[in-house]
């Protein structure tokens, strides 16, 4: 990704993993980053790129006890919506961001957890872009739960896999359809209108770690699994046909579909490489010098992507 040479780093004192780009039109180049420390207390920070200083600067932070597995800002550009951020760790935590004397203040607004059963750690979640009041979460205890965040109520919960679920992803075309993947190696697609029936996409030899719908194609899923240097692209209309993307020298740790450009996928891995794929080929590459754990795209700032390695966030202009 040497198209422009514009690469900026933000270094912290803790191992990072979850991060997210803001979509609000009045908050250009704003991100959230979250620590993933199993031995010490954790945090979520909101940071923003300052054009004048050419630096990523901290706006505010909030301390948490447990590591954060995923973070997402409210999935809409409109500034009339609440400025919200959700982080997942022992439960889903909803934060609001408000202006306080010219500064942005991060405040925990509420949290979502089961009242009738013991809460297992939340491994991942997704926020519907079509119906933004809906958030779906996966848990370590094999359950998937759907929440209405406006009413802060549980819509349903059910056992979806035989082992812990590692990721969930809403269809970009229908908020009733979502995919999930689990440590039992299975990847499944569900329709909440008939939740007892699922389409099993594949049974992998290793743990299925990530599953993501293509933002432009509701028939296309990208999947990665444990100890595997391949990315598997499935077409739901013909799951027997699989496109395997191979260029990472070690296992792939993170994937992210480009939300503004059809059929572009970003991946990062243990080899330190960040690769942009298009049409089954790697068209750009960058090496961060150490294993990269996670990656993402900015939907608002279309030519920017991000990666996490160690205690560093990097944003790259591509």
mmCIF file of C-alpha atoms in Angstrom:
data_model
loop_
_atom_site.group_PDB
_atom_site.id
_atom_site.type_symbol
_atom_site.label_atom_id
_atom_site.label_comp_id
_atom_site.label_asym_id
_atom_site.label_seq_id
_atom_site.Cartn_x
_atom_site.Cartn_y
_atom_site.Cartn_z
ATOM 1 C CA UNK A 1 0.000 0.000 0.000
ATOM 2 C CA UNK A 2 2.632 2.446 -1.065
ATOM 3 C CA UNK A 3 0.321 4.428 -3.325
ATOM 4 C CA UNK A 4 0.707 7.648 -1.346
ATOM 5 C CA UNK A 5 3.159 6.858 1.427
ATOM 6 C CA UNK A 6 0.776 8.410 3.966
ATOM 7 C CA UNK A 7 0.995 6.147 7.008
ATOM 8 C CA UNK A 8 0.309 7.362 10.537
ATOM 9 C CA UNK A 9 0.751 5.505 13.826
ATOM 10 C CA UNK A 10 -0.860 5.756 17.245
ATOM 11 C CA UNK A 11 1.006 3.907 20.010
ATOM 12 C CA UNK A 12 -0.464 2.879 23.356
ATOM 13 C CA UNK A 13 0.822 1.101 26.465
ATOM 14 C CA UNK A 14 -1.257 -2.055 25.960
ATOM 15 C CA UNK A 15 -1.913 -4.730 23.387
ATOM 16 C CA UNK A 16 -4.674 -3.593 21.022
ATOM 17 C CA UNK A 17 -7.232 -5.552 19.023
ATOM 18 C CA UNK A 18 -10.707 -4.091 18.485
ATOM 19 C CA UNK A 19 -11.029 -0.773 16.670
ATOM 20 C CA UNK A 20 -13.610 1.063 14.577
ATOM 21 C CA UNK A 21 -13.989 4.024 12.224
ATOM 22 C CA UNK A 22 -16.704 6.597 12.875
ATOM 23 C CA UNK A 23 -19.284 7.216 10.130
ATOM 24 C CA UNK A 24 -20.605 10.601 11.246
ATOM 25 C CA UNK A 25 -20.159 13.281 8.595
ATOM 26 C CA UNK A 26 -19.172 15.849 11.224
ATOM 27 C CA UNK A 27 -16.417 13.625 12.663
ATOM 28 C CA UNK A 28 -13.916 13.028 9.894
ATOM 29 C CA UNK A 29 -11.030 10.628 10.584
ATOM 30 C CA UNK A 30 -12.252 9.595 14.034
ATOM 31 C CA UNK A 31 -11.649 6.106 15.420
ATOM 32 C CA UNK A 32 -12.125 4.050 18.553
ATOM 33 C CA UNK A 33 -9.368 1.713 19.741
ATOM 34 C CA UNK A 34 -9.629 -0.887 22.502
ATOM 35 C CA UNK A 35 -7.076 -2.805 24.527
ATOM 36 C CA UNK A 36 -6.906 -6.575 24.819
ATOM 37 C CA UNK A 37 -4.993 -7.297 28.026
ATOM 38 C CA UNK A 38 -5.791 -10.470 29.955
ATOM 39 C CA UNK A 39 -3.747 -9.497 33.022
ATOM 40 C CA UNK A 40 -4.471 -5.813 33.550
ATOM 41 C CA UNK A 41 -7.353 -3.398 33.234
ATOM 42 C CA UNK A 42 -8.443 -2.382 29.763
ATOM 43 C CA UNK A 43 -9.660 0.748 28.012
ATOM 44 C CA UNK A 44 -11.488 2.180 25.042
ATOM 45 C CA UNK A 45 -10.113 5.394 23.540
ATOM 46 C CA UNK A 46 -11.620 7.734 20.984
ATOM 47 C CA UNK A 47 -8.955 9.334 18.804
ATOM 48 C CA UNK A 48 -8.959 11.605 15.759
ATOM 49 C CA UNK A 49 -6.524 12.565 13.039
ATOM 50 C CA UNK A 50 -5.546 16.229 13.271
ATOM 51 C CA UNK A 51 -4.806 17.618 9.817
ATOM 52 C CA UNK A 52 -2.754 20.534 11.119
ATOM 53 C CA UNK A 53 -0.395 18.507 13.292
ATOM 54 C CA UNK A 54 -0.633 15.410 11.057
ATOM 55 C CA UNK A 55 -1.098 13.282 14.175
ATOM 56 C CA UNK A 56 -3.653 10.975 15.730
ATOM 57 C CA UNK A 57 -4.699 12.577 19.019
ATOM 58 C CA UNK A 58 -6.678 11.187 21.957
ATOM 59 C CA UNK A 59 -10.071 12.806 22.550
ATOM 60 C CA UNK A 60 -11.204 10.768 25.562
ATOM 61 C CA UNK A 61 -10.965 7.317 27.155
ATOM 62 C CA UNK A 62 -12.928 4.990 29.413
ATOM 63 C CA UNK A 63 -11.498 2.223 31.617
ATOM 64 C CA UNK A 64 -12.857 -1.320 31.435
ATOM 65 C CA UNK A 65 -12.073 -4.472 33.371
ATOM 66 C CA UNK A 66 -12.123 -6.998 30.547
ATOM 67 C CA UNK A 67 -10.569 -7.102 27.041
ATOM 68 C CA UNK A 68 -12.718 -5.782 24.201
ATOM 69 C CA UNK A 69 -13.409 -8.188 21.332
ATOM 70 C CA UNK A 70 -15.152 -5.764 18.955
ATOM 71 C CA UNK A 71 -16.167 -2.113 18.653
ATOM 72 C CA UNK A 72 -18.528 -0.311 16.254
ATOM 73 C CA UNK A 73 -19.800 3.241 15.885
ATOM 74 C CA UNK A 74 -23.437 3.958 15.027
ATOM 75 C CA UNK A 75 -23.718 2.758 11.389
ATOM 76 C CA UNK A 76 -25.100 5.916 9.792
ATOM 77 C CA UNK A 77 -23.736 9.190 8.387
ATOM 78 C CA UNK A 78 -26.539 11.422 9.680
ATOM 79 C CA UNK A 79 -25.491 13.870 12.386
ATOM 80 C CA UNK A 80 -29.062 13.958 13.710
ATOM 81 C CA UNK A 81 -28.556 10.463 15.159
ATOM 82 C CA UNK A 82 -27.077 9.896 18.581
ATOM 83 C CA UNK A 83 -23.299 9.627 18.574
ATOM 84 C CA UNK A 84 -22.985 6.070 19.869
ATOM 85 C CA UNK A 85 -20.245 3.472 20.186
ATOM 86 C CA UNK A 86 -20.740 -0.165 21.199
ATOM 87 C CA UNK A 87 -17.938 -2.269 22.690
ATOM 88 C CA UNK A 88 -18.128 -5.983 23.468
ATOM 89 C CA UNK A 89 -16.377 -7.724 26.342
ATOM 90 C CA UNK A 90 -18.240 -9.385 29.223
ATOM 91 C CA UNK A 91 -21.388 -7.806 27.738
ATOM 92 C CA UNK A 92 -22.387 -5.250 25.116
ATOM 93 C CA UNK A 93 -21.619 -1.774 26.431
ATOM 94 C CA UNK A 94 -23.202 1.266 24.781
ATOM 95 C CA UNK A 95 -21.282 4.539 24.992
ATOM 96 C CA UNK A 96 -22.427 8.010 24.047
ATOM 97 C CA UNK A 97 -20.051 10.713 22.833
ATOM 98 C CA UNK A 98 -21.004 14.273 23.684
ATOM 99 C CA UNK A 99 -19.402 17.674 23.363
ATOM 100 C CA UNK A 100 -18.296 18.999 26.758
ATOM 101 C CA UNK A 101 -16.649 22.439 26.666
ATOM 102 C CA UNK A 102 -15.245 21.891 23.179
ATOM 103 C CA UNK A 103 -14.074 18.399 24.118
ATOM 104 C CA UNK A 104 -15.642 15.054 23.248
ATOM 105 C CA UNK A 105 -16.709 13.132 26.345
ATOM 106 C CA UNK A 106 -17.049 9.334 26.256
ATOM 107 C CA UNK A 107 -19.719 8.095 28.688
ATOM 108 C CA UNK A 108 -21.145 4.630 29.253
ATOM 109 C CA UNK A 109 -24.845 5.054 28.496
ATOM 110 C CA UNK A 110 -26.102 1.531 29.166
ATOM 111 C CA UNK A 111 -25.279 -2.133 28.778
ATOM 112 C CA UNK A 112 -27.022 -5.207 27.391
ATOM 113 C CA UNK A 113 -26.856 -8.501 29.224
ATOM 114 C CA UNK A 114 -29.047 -11.520 29.862
ATOM 115 C CA UNK A 115 -31.053 -11.403 33.068
ATOM 116 C CA UNK A 116 -32.283 -14.995 33.144
ATOM 117 C CA UNK A 117 -29.008 -16.824 32.655
ATOM 118 C CA UNK A 118 -25.344 -16.421 33.366
ATOM 119 C CA UNK A 119 -23.710 -14.063 30.905
ATOM 120 C CA UNK A 120 -20.919 -15.623 28.839
ATOM 121 C CA UNK A 121 -18.226 -13.372 27.314
ATOM 122 C CA UNK A 122 -19.292 -11.714 24.072
ATOM 123 C CA UNK A 123 -16.987 -12.841 21.274
ATOM 124 C CA UNK A 124 -18.346 -10.571 18.520
ATOM 125 C CA UNK A 125 -21.364 -8.594 17.341
ATOM 126 C CA UNK A 126 -22.697 -6.791 14.287
ATOM 127 C CA UNK A 127 -24.845 -3.679 13.957
ATOM 128 C CA UNK A 128 -27.489 -3.629 11.235
ATOM 129 C CA UNK A 129 -27.021 -0.817 8.720
ATOM 130 C CA UNK A 130 -30.588 -1.289 7.450
ATOM 131 C CA UNK A 131 -32.269 -1.336 10.864
ATOM 132 C CA UNK A 132 -29.784 0.358 13.225
ATOM 133 C CA UNK A 133 -31.827 -0.501 16.301
ATOM 134 C CA UNK A 134 -30.804 -4.154 15.815
ATOM 135 C CA UNK A 135 -27.548 -5.596 17.126
ATOM 136 C CA UNK A 136 -26.682 -9.284 16.964
ATOM 137 C CA UNK A 137 -24.094 -10.818 19.279
ATOM 138 C CA UNK A 138 -22.239 -14.109 19.538
ATOM 139 C CA UNK A 139 -21.058 -15.602 22.804
ATOM 140 C CA UNK A 140 -18.497 -18.024 24.124
ATOM 141 C CA UNK A 141 -21.332 -20.299 25.314
ATOM 142 C CA UNK A 142 -22.524 -21.151 21.731
ATOM 143 C CA UNK A 143 -25.455 -18.704 21.833
ATOM 144 C CA UNK A 144 -26.498 -15.984 19.398
ATOM 145 C CA UNK A 145 -28.653 -13.137 20.705
ATOM 146 C CA UNK A 146 -30.504 -10.336 18.942
ATOM 147 C CA UNK A 147 -31.014 -7.041 20.775
ATOM 148 C CA UNK A 148 -33.192 -4.009 20.185
ATOM 149 C CA UNK A 149 -30.908 -1.257 21.464
ATOM 150 C CA UNK A 150 -33.602 1.421 21.346
ATOM 151 C CA UNK A 151 -35.711 -0.494 23.857
ATOM 152 C CA UNK A 152 -32.655 -2.220 25.368
ATOM 153 C CA UNK A 153 -34.512 -5.512 25.149
ATOM 154 C CA UNK A 154 -33.582 -9.010 24.064
ATOM 155 C CA UNK A 155 -35.461 -10.097 20.928
ATOM 156 C CA UNK A 156 -34.332 -13.719 21.066
ATOM 157 C CA UNK A 157 -31.441 -15.997 21.924
ATOM 158 C CA UNK A 158 -30.701 -19.534 20.723
ATOM 159 C CA UNK A 159 -27.945 -22.141 20.609
ATOM 160 C CA UNK A 160 -26.447 -21.889 17.124
ATOM 161 C CA UNK A 161 -23.333 -24.113 17.184
ATOM 162 C CA UNK A 162 -21.748 -26.950 19.134
ATOM 163 C CA UNK A 163 -18.797 -24.857 20.345
ATOM 164 C CA UNK A 164 -18.072 -21.199 21.061
ATOM 165 C CA UNK A 165 -19.112 -18.785 18.324
ATOM 166 C CA UNK A 166 -16.350 -16.507 17.071
ATOM 167 C CA UNK A 167 -18.109 -14.100 14.712
ATOM 168 C CA UNK A 168 -21.465 -12.940 13.340
ATOM 169 C CA UNK A 169 -22.314 -10.810 10.312
ATOM 170 C CA UNK A 170 -25.581 -9.271 9.086
ATOM 171 C CA UNK A 171 -26.519 -9.559 5.430
ATOM 172 C CA UNK A 172 -26.146 -6.162 3.719
ATOM 173 C CA UNK A 173 -29.483 -6.712 1.948
ATOM 174 C CA UNK A 174 -31.770 -8.187 4.613
ATOM 175 C CA UNK A 175 -31.555 -7.555 8.392
ATOM 176 C CA UNK A 176 -33.304 -10.873 9.037
ATOM 177 C CA UNK A 177 -30.387 -12.833 7.577
ATOM 178 C CA UNK A 178 -27.039 -13.282 9.306
ATOM 179 C CA UNK A 179 -24.030 -15.591 9.202
ATOM 180 C CA UNK A 180 -22.034 -17.068 12.064
ATOM 181 C CA UNK A 181 -18.901 -19.154 12.500
ATOM 182 C CA UNK A 182 -17.651 -21.210 15.412
ATOM 183 C CA UNK A 183 -14.830 -23.188 16.980
ATOM 184 C CA UNK A 184 -16.480 -26.412 15.791
ATOM 185 C CA UNK A 185 -15.437 -25.368 12.262
ATOM 186 C CA UNK A 186 -18.972 -24.726 11.042
ATOM 187 C CA UNK A 187 -20.164 -21.634 9.176
ATOM 188 C CA UNK A 188 -23.931 -21.168 9.020
ATOM 189 C CA UNK A 189 -26.473 -18.702 7.646
ATOM 190 C CA UNK A 190 -29.710 -18.083 9.560
ATOM 191 C CA UNK A 191 -32.984 -16.292 8.879
ATOM 192 C CA UNK A 192 -34.540 -14.982 12.093
ATOM 193 C CA UNK A 193 -38.033 -15.443 10.610
ATOM 194 C CA UNK A 194 -37.412 -19.228 10.733
ATOM 195 C CA UNK A 195 -34.559 -19.486 13.169
ATOM 196 C CA UNK A 196 -34.824 -23.260 13.637
ATOM 197 C CA UNK A 197 -33.551 -23.753 10.057
ATOM 198 C CA UNK A 198 -30.021 -22.874 8.968
ATOM 199 C CA UNK A 199 -27.914 -23.251 5.852
ATOM 200 C CA UNK A 200 -24.574 -24.830 6.690
ATOM 201 C CA UNK A 201 -22.036 -23.261 4.362
ATOM 202 C CA UNK A 202 -19.029 -25.359 5.282
ATOM 203 C CA UNK A 203 -17.377 -27.561 7.898
ATOM 204 C CA UNK A 204 -13.733 -26.524 8.193
ATOM 205 C CA UNK A 205 -10.974 -28.669 9.676
ATOM 206 C CA UNK A 206 -9.940 -25.879 12.061
ATOM 207 C CA UNK A 207 -11.820 -23.335 14.150
ATOM 208 C CA UNK A 208 -13.683 -20.842 11.971
ATOM 209 C CA UNK A 209 -12.524 -17.457 13.281
ATOM 210 C CA UNK A 210 -14.130 -14.770 11.111
ATOM 211 C CA UNK A 211 -17.060 -14.539 8.713
ATOM 212 C CA UNK A 212 -18.078 -11.389 6.848
ATOM 213 C CA UNK A 213 -20.681 -10.624 4.221
ATOM 214 C CA UNK A 214 -19.461 -8.617 1.241
ATOM 215 C CA UNK A 215 -20.935 -5.114 1.695
ATOM 216 C CA UNK A 216 -22.000 -5.073 -1.970
ATOM 217 C CA UNK A 217 -22.986 -8.708 -2.536
ATOM 218 C CA UNK A 218 -25.329 -10.506 -0.104
ATOM 219 C CA UNK A 219 -24.414 -13.830 -1.707
ATOM 220 C CA UNK A 220 -20.711 -13.606 -0.897
ATOM 221 C CA UNK A 221 -18.986 -14.536 2.374
ATOM 222 C CA UNK A 222 -15.323 -14.270 3.350
ATOM 223 C CA UNK A 223 -14.107 -16.740 5.978
ATOM 224 C CA UNK A 224 -10.824 -17.355 7.785
ATOM 225 C CA UNK A 225 -9.903 -20.186 10.134
ATOM 226 C CA UNK A 226 -7.306 -20.936 12.784
ATOM 227 C CA UNK A 227 -3.728 -21.728 11.669
ATOM 228 C CA UNK A 228 -4.586 -21.175 8.010
ATOM 229 C CA UNK A 229 -2.921 -18.805 5.545
ATOM 230 C CA UNK A 230 -5.915 -18.888 3.172
ATOM 231 C CA UNK A 231 -9.030 -16.749 2.908
ATOM 232 C CA UNK A 232 -12.098 -18.645 1.684
ATOM 233 C CA UNK A 233 -14.677 -16.820 -0.446
ATOM 234 C CA UNK A 234 -18.054 -18.593 -0.682
ATOM 235 C CA UNK A 235 -21.022 -17.891 -2.950
ATOM 236 C CA UNK A 236 -24.224 -18.790 -1.094
ATOM 237 C CA UNK A 237 -25.894 -19.737 -4.378
ATOM 238 C CA UNK A 238 -23.288 -22.464 -4.908
ATOM 239 C CA UNK A 239 -21.343 -23.278 -1.754
ATOM 240 C CA UNK A 240 -19.445 -26.052 -3.523
ATOM 241 C CA UNK A 241 -17.546 -23.406 -5.467
ATOM 242 C CA UNK A 242 -14.885 -21.859 -3.216
ATOM 243 C CA UNK A 243 -12.329 -19.212 -4.116
ATOM 244 C CA UNK A 244 -9.217 -19.560 -1.949
ATOM 245 C CA UNK A 245 -7.019 -16.470 -1.648
ATOM 246 C CA UNK A 246 -3.404 -17.431 -0.987
ATOM 247 C CA UNK A 247 -0.518 -15.035 -0.539
ATOM 248 C CA UNK A 248 -0.006 -14.750 3.202
ATOM 249 C CA UNK A 249 3.009 -16.742 4.341
ATOM 250 C CA UNK A 250 1.515 -17.401 7.784
ATOM 251 C CA UNK A 251 -1.990 -17.579 9.225
ATOM 252 C CA UNK A 252 -4.506 -14.848 8.473
ATOM 253 C CA UNK A 253 -5.760 -13.004 11.564
ATOM 254 C CA UNK A 254 -8.189 -10.422 10.222
ATOM 255 C CA UNK A 255 -10.322 -9.548 7.193
ATOM 256 C CA UNK A 256 -12.464 -6.555 6.218
ATOM 257 C CA UNK A 257 -14.516 -5.945 3.073
ATOM 258 C CA UNK A 258 -14.158 -2.468 1.611
ATOM 259 C CA UNK A 259 -17.476 -0.691 2.351
ATOM 260 C CA UNK A 260 -17.090 1.727 -0.575
ATOM 261 C CA UNK A 261 -15.559 -0.384 -3.359
ATOM 262 C CA UNK A 262 -17.147 -3.606 -4.574
ATOM 263 C CA UNK A 263 -15.133 -6.819 -4.289
ATOM 264 C CA UNK A 264 -12.153 -5.345 -2.436
ATOM 265 C CA UNK A 265 -11.041 -7.217 0.667
ATOM 266 C CA UNK A 266 -8.331 -6.277 3.168
ATOM 267 C CA UNK A 267 -6.503 -8.981 5.116
ATOM 268 C CA UNK A 268 -3.751 -9.051 7.750
ATOM 269 C CA UNK A 269 -1.734 -11.914 9.162
ATOM 270 C CA UNK A 270 1.029 -13.319 11.326
ATOM 271 C CA UNK A 271 3.526 -12.534 8.557
ATOM 272 C CA UNK A 272 2.953 -8.806 9.155
ATOM 273 C CA UNK A 273 1.454 -8.350 5.712
ATOM 274 C CA UNK A 274 -1.620 -6.265 4.968
ATOM 275 C CA UNK A 275 -2.999 -7.172 1.543
ATOM 276 C CA UNK A 276 -5.784 -5.680 -0.563
ATOM 277 C CA UNK A 277 -7.495 -8.272 -2.767
ATOM 278 C CA UNK A 278 -9.609 -7.657 -5.837
ATOM 279 C CA UNK A 279 -10.918 -10.259 -8.255
ATOM 280 C CA UNK A 280 -9.016 -13.024 -6.470
ATOM 281 C CA UNK A 281 -5.653 -11.249 -6.729
ATOM 282 C CA UNK A 282 -3.615 -9.243 -4.233
ATOM 283 C CA UNK A 283 -3.304 -5.788 -5.825
ATOM 284 C CA UNK A 284 -1.569 -3.918 -2.964
ATOM 285 C CA UNK A 285 0.607 -4.910 -0.053
ATOM 286 C CA UNK A 286 2.287 -3.447 3.011
ATOM 287 C CA UNK A 287 4.330 -5.032 5.800
ATOM 288 C CA UNK A 288 4.157 -3.579 9.313
ATOM 289 C CA UNK A 289 7.161 -5.518 10.620
ATOM 290 C CA UNK A 290 5.387 -7.731 13.167
ATOM 291 C CA UNK A 291 2.264 -9.924 13.328
ATOM 292 C CA UNK A 292 -0.886 -7.935 12.504
ATOM 293 C CA UNK A 293 -4.019 -8.879 14.417
ATOM 294 C CA UNK A 294 -6.908 -6.864 12.990
ATOM 295 C CA UNK A 295 -7.861 -4.500 10.180
ATOM 296 C CA UNK A 296 -10.614 -2.188 9.004
ATOM 297 C CA UNK A 297 -11.785 0.336 6.413
ATOM 298 C CA UNK A 298 -13.132 3.852 6.736
ATOM 299 C CA UNK A 299 -16.504 4.219 5.024
ATOM 300 C CA UNK A 300 -16.524 7.986 5.462
ATOM 301 C CA UNK A 301 -12.905 8.625 4.436
ATOM 302 C CA UNK A 302 -12.907 6.299 1.472
ATOM 303 C CA UNK A 303 -9.197 5.985 0.767
ATOM 304 C CA UNK A 304 -8.164 5.093 4.313
ATOM 305 C CA UNK A 305 -7.776 1.707 5.966
ATOM 306 C CA UNK A 306 -6.318 0.580 9.283
ATOM 307 C CA UNK A 307 -4.473 -2.247 10.955
ATOM 308 C CA UNK A 308 -3.566 -3.251 14.495
ATOM 309 C CA UNK A 309 -0.235 -4.781 15.446
ATOM 310 C CA UNK A 310 0.939 -5.110 19.029
ATOM 311 C CA UNK A 311 0.242 -1.850 20.861
ATOM 312 C CA UNK A 312 0.040 0.192 17.642
ATOM 313 C CA UNK A 313 -2.782 1.360 15.392
ATOM 314 C CA UNK A 314 -1.751 2.339 11.878
ATOM 315 C CA UNK A 315 -3.922 4.185 9.388
ATOM 316 C CA UNK A 316 -2.910 4.042 5.741
ATOM 317 C CA UNK A 317 -3.930 6.137 2.757
ATOM 318 C CA UNK A 318 -4.350 3.824 -0.233
#
